[in-house]
Coordinates of C-alpha atoms in Angstrom, one line a residue:
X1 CA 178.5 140.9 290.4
X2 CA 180.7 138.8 292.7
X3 CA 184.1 137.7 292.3
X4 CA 185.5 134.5 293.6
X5 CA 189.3 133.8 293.9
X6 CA 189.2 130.4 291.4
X7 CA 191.9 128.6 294.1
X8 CA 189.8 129.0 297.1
X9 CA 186.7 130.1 296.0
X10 CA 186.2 132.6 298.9
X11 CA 184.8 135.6 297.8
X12 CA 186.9 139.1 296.8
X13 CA 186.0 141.7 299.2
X14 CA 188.3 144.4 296.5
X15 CA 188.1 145.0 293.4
X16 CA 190.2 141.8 291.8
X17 CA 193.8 143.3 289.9
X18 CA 194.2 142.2 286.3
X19 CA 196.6 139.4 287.7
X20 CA 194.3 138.1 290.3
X21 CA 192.5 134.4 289.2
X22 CA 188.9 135.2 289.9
X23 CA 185.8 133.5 288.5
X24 CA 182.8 136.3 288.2
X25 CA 179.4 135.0 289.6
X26 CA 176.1 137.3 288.4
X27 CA 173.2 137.4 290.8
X28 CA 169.9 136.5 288.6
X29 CA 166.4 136.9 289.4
X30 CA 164.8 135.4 286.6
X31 CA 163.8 132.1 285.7
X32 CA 165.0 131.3 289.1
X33 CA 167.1 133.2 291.3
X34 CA 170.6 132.9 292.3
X35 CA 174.4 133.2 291.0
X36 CA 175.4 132.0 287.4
X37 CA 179.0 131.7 286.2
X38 CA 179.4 134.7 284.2
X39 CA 183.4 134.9 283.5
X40 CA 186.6 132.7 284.2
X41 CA 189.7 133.3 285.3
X42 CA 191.0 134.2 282.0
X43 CA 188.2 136.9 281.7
X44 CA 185.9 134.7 279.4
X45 CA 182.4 135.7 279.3
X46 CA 179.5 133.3 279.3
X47 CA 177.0 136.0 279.2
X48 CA 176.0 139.0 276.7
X49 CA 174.1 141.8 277.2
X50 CA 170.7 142.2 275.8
X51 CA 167.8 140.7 274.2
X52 CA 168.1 137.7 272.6
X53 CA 166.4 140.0 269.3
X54 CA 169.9 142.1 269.6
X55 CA 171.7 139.1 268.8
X56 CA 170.0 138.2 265.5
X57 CA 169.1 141.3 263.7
X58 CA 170.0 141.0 259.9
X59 CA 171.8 143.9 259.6
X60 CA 173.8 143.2 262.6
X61 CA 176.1 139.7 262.7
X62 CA 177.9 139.3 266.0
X63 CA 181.3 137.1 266.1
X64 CA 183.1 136.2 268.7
X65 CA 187.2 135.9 269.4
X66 CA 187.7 132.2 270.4
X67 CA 191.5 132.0 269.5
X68 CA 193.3 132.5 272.8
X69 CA 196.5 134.5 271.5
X70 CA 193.3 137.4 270.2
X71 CA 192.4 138.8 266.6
X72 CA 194.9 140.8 264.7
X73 CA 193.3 143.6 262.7
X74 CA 195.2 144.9 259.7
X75 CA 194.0 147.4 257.7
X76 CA 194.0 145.1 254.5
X77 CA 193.2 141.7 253.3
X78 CA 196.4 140.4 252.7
X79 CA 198.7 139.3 255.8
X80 CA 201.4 142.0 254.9
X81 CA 199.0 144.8 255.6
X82 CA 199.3 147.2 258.5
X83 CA 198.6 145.8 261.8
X84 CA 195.9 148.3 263.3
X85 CA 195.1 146.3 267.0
X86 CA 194.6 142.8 268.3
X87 CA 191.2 142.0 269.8
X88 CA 191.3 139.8 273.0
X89 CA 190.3 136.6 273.7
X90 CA 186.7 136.3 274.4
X91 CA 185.4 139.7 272.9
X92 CA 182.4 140.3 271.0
X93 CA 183.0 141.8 267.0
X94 CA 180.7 142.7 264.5
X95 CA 180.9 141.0 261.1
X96 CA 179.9 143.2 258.0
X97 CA 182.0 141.2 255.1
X98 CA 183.9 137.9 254.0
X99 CA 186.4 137.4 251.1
X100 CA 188.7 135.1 250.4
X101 CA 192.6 137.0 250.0
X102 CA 194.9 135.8 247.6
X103 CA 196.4 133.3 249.7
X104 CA 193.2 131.8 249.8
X105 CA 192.4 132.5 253.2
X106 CA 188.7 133.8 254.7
X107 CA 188.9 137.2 255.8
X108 CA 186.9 139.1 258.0
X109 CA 185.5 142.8 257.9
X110 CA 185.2 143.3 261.5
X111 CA 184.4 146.7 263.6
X112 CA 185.2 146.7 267.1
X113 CA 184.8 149.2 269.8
X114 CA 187.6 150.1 272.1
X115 CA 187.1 151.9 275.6
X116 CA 188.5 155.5 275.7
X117 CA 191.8 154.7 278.1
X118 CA 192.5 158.1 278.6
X119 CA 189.6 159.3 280.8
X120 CA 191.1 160.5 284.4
X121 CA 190.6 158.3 287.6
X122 CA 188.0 160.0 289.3
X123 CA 186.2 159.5 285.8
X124 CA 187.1 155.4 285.7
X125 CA 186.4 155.2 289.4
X126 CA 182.8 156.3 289.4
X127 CA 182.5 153.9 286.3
X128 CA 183.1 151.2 288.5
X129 CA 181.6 152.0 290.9
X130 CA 178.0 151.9 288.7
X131 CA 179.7 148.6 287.1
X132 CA 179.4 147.1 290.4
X133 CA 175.9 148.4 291.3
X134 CA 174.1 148.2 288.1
X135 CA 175.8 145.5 285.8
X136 CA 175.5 146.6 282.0
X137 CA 176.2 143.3 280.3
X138 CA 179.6 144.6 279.4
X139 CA 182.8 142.4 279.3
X140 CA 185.9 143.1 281.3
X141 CA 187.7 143.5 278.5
X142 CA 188.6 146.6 276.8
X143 CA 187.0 145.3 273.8
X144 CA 182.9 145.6 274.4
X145 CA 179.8 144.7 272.2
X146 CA 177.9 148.0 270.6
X147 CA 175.7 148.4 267.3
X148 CA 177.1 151.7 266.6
X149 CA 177.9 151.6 263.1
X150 CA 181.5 153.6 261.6
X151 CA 178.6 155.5 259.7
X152 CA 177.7 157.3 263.5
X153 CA 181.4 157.9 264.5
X154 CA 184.0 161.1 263.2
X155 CA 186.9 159.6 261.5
X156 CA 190.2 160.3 263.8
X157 CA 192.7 163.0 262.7
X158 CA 194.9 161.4 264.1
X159 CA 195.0 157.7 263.5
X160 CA 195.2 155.5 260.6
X161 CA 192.2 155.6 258.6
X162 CA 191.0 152.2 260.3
X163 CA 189.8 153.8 263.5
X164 CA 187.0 155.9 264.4
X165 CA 186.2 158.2 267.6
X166 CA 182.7 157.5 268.4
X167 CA 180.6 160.8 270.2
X168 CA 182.1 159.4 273.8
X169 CA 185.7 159.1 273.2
X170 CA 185.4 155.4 272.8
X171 CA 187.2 154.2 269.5
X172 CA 186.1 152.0 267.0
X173 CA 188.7 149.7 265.2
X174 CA 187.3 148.2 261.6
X175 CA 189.6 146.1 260.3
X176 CA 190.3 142.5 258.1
X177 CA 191.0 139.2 260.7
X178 CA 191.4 135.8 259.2
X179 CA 188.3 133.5 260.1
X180 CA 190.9 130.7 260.8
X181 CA 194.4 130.4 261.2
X182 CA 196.7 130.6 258.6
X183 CA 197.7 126.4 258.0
X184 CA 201.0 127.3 256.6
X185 CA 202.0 128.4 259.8
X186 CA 201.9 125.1 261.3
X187 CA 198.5 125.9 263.1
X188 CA 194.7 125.2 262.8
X189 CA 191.6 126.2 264.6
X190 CA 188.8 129.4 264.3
X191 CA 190.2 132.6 265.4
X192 CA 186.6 133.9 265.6
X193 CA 183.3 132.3 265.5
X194 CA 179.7 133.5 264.6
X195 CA 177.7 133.9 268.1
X196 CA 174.9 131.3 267.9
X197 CA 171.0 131.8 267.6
X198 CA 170.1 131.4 271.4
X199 CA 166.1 130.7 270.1
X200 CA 164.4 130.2 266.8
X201 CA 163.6 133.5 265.6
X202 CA 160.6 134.7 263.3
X203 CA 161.7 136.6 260.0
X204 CA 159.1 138.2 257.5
X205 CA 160.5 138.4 253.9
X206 CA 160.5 142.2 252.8
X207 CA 161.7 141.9 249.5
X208 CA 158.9 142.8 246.7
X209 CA 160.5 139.9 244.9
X210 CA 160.4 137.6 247.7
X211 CA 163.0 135.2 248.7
X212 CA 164.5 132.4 246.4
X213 CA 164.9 129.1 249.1
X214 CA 167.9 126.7 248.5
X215 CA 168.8 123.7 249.5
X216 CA 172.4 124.6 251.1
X217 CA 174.1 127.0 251.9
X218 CA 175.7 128.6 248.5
X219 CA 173.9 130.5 245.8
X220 CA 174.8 127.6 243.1
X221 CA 172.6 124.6 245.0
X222 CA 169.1 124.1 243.6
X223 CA 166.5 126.2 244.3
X224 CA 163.9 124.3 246.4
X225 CA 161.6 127.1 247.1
X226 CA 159.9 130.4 247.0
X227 CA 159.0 133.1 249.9
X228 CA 157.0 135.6 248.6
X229 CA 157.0 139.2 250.3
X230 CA 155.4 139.0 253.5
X231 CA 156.0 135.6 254.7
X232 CA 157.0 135.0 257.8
X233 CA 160.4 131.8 258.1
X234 CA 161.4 130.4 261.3
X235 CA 165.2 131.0 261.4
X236 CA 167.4 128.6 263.5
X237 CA 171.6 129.4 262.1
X238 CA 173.4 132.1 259.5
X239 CA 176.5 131.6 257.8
X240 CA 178.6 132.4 254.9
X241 CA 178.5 130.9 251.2
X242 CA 182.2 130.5 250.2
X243 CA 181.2 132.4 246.9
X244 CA 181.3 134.6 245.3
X245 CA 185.1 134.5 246.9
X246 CA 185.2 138.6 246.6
X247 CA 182.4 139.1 248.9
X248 CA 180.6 136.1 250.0
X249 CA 176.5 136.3 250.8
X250 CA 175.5 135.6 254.2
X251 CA 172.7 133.2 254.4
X252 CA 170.1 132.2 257.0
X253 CA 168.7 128.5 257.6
X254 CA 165.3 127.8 257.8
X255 CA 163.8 125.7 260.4
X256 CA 163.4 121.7 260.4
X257 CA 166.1 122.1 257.2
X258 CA 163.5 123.4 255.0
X259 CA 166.5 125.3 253.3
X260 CA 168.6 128.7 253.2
X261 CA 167.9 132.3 252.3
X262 CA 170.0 135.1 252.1
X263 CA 170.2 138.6 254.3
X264 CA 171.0 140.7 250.9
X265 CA 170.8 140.5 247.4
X266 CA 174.0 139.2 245.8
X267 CA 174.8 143.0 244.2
X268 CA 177.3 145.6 245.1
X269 CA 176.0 148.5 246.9
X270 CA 173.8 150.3 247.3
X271 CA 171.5 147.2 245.0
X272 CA 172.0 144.8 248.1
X273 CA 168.8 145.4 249.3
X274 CA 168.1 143.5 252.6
X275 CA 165.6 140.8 251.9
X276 CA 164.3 139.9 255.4
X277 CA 163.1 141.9 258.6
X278 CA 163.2 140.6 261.9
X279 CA 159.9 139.8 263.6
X280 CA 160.4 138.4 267.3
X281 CA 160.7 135.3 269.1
X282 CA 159.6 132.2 267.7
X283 CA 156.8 132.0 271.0
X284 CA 156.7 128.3 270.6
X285 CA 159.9 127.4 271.6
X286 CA 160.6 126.1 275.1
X287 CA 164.1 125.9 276.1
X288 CA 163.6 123.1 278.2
X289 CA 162.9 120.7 275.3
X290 CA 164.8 121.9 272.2
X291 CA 164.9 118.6 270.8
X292 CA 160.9 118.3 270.7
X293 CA 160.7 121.6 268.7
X294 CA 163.2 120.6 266.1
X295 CA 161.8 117.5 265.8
X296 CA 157.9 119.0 265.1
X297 CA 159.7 121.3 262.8
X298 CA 161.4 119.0 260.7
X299 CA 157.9 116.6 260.9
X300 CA 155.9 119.9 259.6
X301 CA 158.7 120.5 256.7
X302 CA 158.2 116.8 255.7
X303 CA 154.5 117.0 255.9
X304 CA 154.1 120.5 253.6
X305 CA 156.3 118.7 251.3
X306 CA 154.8 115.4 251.2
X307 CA 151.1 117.3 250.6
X308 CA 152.0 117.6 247.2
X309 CA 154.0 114.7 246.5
X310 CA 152.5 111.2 245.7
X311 CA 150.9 109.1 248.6
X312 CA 153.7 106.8 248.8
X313 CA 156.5 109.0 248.2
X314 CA 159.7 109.0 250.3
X315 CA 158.7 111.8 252.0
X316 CA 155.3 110.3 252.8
X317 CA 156.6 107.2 254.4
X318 CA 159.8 109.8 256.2
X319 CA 156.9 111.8 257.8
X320 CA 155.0 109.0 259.1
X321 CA 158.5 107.4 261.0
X322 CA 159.3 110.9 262.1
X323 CA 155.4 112.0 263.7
X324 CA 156.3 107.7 265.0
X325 CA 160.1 109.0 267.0
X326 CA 157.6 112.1 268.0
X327 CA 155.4 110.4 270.0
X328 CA 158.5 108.6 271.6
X329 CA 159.1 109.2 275.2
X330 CA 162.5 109.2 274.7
X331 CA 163.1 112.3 272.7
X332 CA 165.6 114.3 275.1
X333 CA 167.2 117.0 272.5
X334 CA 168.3 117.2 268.3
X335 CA 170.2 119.3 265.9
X336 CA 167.5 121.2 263.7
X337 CA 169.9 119.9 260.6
X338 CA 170.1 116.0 262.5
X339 CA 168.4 113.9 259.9
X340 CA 169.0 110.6 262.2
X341 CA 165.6 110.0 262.6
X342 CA 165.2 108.9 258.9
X343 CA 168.2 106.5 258.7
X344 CA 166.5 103.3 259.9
X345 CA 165.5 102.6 256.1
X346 CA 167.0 105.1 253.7
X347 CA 167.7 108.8 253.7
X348 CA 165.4 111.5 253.1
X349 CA 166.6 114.9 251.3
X350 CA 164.8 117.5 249.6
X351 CA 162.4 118.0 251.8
X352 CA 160.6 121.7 251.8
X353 CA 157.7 124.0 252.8
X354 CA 154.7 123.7 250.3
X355 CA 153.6 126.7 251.1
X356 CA 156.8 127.8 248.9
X357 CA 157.5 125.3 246.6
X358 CA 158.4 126.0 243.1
X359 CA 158.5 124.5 239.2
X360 CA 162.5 124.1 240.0
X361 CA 163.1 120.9 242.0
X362 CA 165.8 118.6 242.8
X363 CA 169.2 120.5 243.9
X364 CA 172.4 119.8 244.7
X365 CA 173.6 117.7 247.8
X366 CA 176.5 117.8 249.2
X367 CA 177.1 114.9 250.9
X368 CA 179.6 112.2 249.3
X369 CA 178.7 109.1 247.6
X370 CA 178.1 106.1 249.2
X371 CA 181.1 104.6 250.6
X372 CA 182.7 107.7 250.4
X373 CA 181.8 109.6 253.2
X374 CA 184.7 109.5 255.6
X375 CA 187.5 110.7 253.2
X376 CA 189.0 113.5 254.7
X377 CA 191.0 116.1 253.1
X378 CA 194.6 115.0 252.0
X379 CA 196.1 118.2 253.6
X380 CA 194.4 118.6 256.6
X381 CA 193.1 115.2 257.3
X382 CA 190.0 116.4 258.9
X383 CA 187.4 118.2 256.6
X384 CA 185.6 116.2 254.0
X385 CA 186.6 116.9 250.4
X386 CA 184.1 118.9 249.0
X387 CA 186.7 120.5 246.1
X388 CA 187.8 119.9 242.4
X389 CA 191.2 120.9 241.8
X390 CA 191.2 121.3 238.1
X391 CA 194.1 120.5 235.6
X392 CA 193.4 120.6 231.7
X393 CA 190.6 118.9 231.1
X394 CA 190.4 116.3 234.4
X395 CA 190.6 116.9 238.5
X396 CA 190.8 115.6 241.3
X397 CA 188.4 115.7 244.5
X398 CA 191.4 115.3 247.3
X399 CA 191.4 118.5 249.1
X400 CA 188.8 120.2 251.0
X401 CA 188.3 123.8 250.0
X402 CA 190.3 126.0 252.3
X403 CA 193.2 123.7 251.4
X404 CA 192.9 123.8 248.1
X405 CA 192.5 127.7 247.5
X406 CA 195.9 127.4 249.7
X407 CA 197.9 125.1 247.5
X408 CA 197.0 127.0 244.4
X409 CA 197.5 130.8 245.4
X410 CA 200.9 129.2 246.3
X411 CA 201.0 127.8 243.0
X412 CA 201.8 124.3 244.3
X413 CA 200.6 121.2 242.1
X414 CA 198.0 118.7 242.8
X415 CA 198.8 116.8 245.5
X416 CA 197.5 113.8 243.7
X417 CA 199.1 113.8 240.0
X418 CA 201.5 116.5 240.4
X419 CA 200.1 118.9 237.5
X420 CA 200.2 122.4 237.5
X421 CA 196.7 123.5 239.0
X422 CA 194.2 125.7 236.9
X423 CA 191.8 126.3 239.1
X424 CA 189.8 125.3 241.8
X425 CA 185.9 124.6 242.2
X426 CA 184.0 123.6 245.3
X427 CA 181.7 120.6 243.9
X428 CA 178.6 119.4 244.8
X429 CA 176.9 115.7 244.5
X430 CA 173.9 115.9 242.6

């Protein structure tokens, strides 16, 4: 590890003081030697420790703090509870939960672990100085990255019931953060985000009932699919459904959109069986050209679907311009979810592994009509409006959902016809 002063970039010969400006260099030997960037001035980390595998298992979800004023942790869902610690700016979190509070606001169940402050000097002194010789992939921070779960560390006597001691003095804070910041307080923007895939990763399906495959992201679009048990899915993303709002299901995308799965069973414990295992790697992946894996992924989803479809299907005629923008030159690099490549005609949706295909077809979209794609949210005025606020027997599609859970826990009216809201739906287009 070297440390740079960021104004003159000559290097620190001492250890840099917590007010010093540094940038952090790491010295790499592998793919090609030499010095990447690994923290900024502000003590931001572009690097984690570990395998990419320790990134992506399914019982582990790793978040990261990306509002710059930190994460507060209170003890309880709503924002009144107990303030228990705030998490800097840059650290790494686990996520084990989300529900929506009564505000209507995302909530996080985080656990975080918090290096033991109270060791002597000699103790932190020798700590550095194996930091310095043997880099362990931990942040500067006091906040660091660890799969101990609260179920491995003795609950403190003397703290609030929130905090653990784990078996080397380190504490672990589990706590509730808001996903975003609150809107009624005149702000917007993620206070913590979901650490990416780095590669496509390789998941076998463990359930004895196999996996149900959707075509988005929550539990009510239409089923597209079946994995039975043993079936290995190339998984490229994982997010949160926003229902059920008391404990949403976290959910992992298949490759070349061929649909989502979940991690769990939608049941309270202990029936939330995990459905999936992690295998590896996804070997065929070269980071060098992402955007010619994603494309081959999406052409072998549209070909598995089109097998079983009619010769001059959609789909069909979508495979054959997509193997065509393949055997381009010019293919540089693609979202997995970019379905660009079928635009020059007409759009393509629904397309899905054969392999799992089931009697249930069709499912829900969630894109806007035509001609309605660009209205945004009449609070916010930048997501798309993808919620019903319901009144009596009609409603209104002006709000995006995290707006509109908002403007009914406060028991405001529709923004639109100014009747008492009843309750509020997120909608799909069929």
């Amino acid at each position: 590890m070297v440390s740079v002063d960021s104004a003159t970039f000559q290097p620190i010969t001492n250890e840099p003081t917590d007010d010093e400006c540094c940038l952090r260099f790491l010295l790499i030997d592998s793919p090609i030697r030499g010095y990447v960037l690994y923290s900024d001035e502000g003590g931001y980390t572009f690097l984690g420790p570990g395998l990419p595998s320790s990134w992506v298992q399914p019982e582990v979800w790793v978040w990261r703090v990306t509002c710059p004023d930190g994460a507060l942790v209170r003890d309880g869902l709503e924002l009144t509870a107990n303030h228990v610690e705030t998490i800097p700016y840059g650290s790494f979190v686990k996520v084990t939960r989300k529900t929506v509070n009564s505000m209507g606001l995302s909530r996080l169940r985080v656990e975080a672990v918090l290096q033991n402050r109270d060791k002597d000097e000699d103790e932190k002194t020798q700590e550095d100085e194996h930091t310095s010789e043997e880099w362990d992939g931990q942040a500067s921070s006091p906040f660091r990255l660890s799969l101990m779960s609260s179920d491995d560390c003795e609950l403190s006597s003397t703290g609030p019931s929130s905090e653990f001691l784990n078996p080397n003095g380190d504490r672990t804070i589990v706590g509730w953060v808001s996903e975003c910041l609150n809107p009624l307080s005149g702000q917007r923007g993620p206070v913590v985000q979901p650490v990416s895939f780095p590669v496509p990763m390789h998941y076998r399906v463990t359930l004895a009932e196999g996996a149900v495959i959707r075509s988005d992201v929550e539990l009510s679009s239409g089923q597209i699919g079946h994995a039975p048990v043993g079936s290995v899915l190339t998984i490229v993303g994982r997010a949160f459904s926003e229902h059920p709002t008391d404990q949403c299901v976290e959910r992992l995308r298949l490759a070349g959109g061929g649909g989502w799965i979940s991690v769990r069973l939608n049941r309270p414990p202990p029936l939330d069986q995990v459905v999936v295992e992690l295998v590896g790697v996804d070997g065929s992946f070269d980071p060098n050209d992402p955007g010619a894996y994603h494309l081959k992924e999406q052409a072998e989803v549209a070909r598995q679907n089109n097998s079983s479809g009619p010769p001059n299907s959609l789909a069909s005629r979508a495979t054959a311009r997509l193997m065509r923008t393949m055997s381009s030159a010019e293919i540089s690099s693609i979202n997995d979810g970019d379905d660009s490549v079928f635009n020059d005609q007409e759009p393509v949706v629904g397309v899905m592994p054969t392999l799992f295909r089931s009697s249930v077809g069709g499912g829900a979209a969630a894109g806007a009509p035509p001609g309605r794609e660009h209205e945004t949210c009449l609070i916010c005025l930048t997501e798309e409006r993808n919620a019903t606020i319901v009144h009596g027997g009609t409603g209104h599609i002006a709000c995006c959902l995290g707006c509109a859970r908002i403007l009914k826990a406060r028991g405001d009216n529709c923004p639109v016809c100014r009747l008492p809201i009843d309750t509020v739906i997120q909608q799909f287009w069929a």
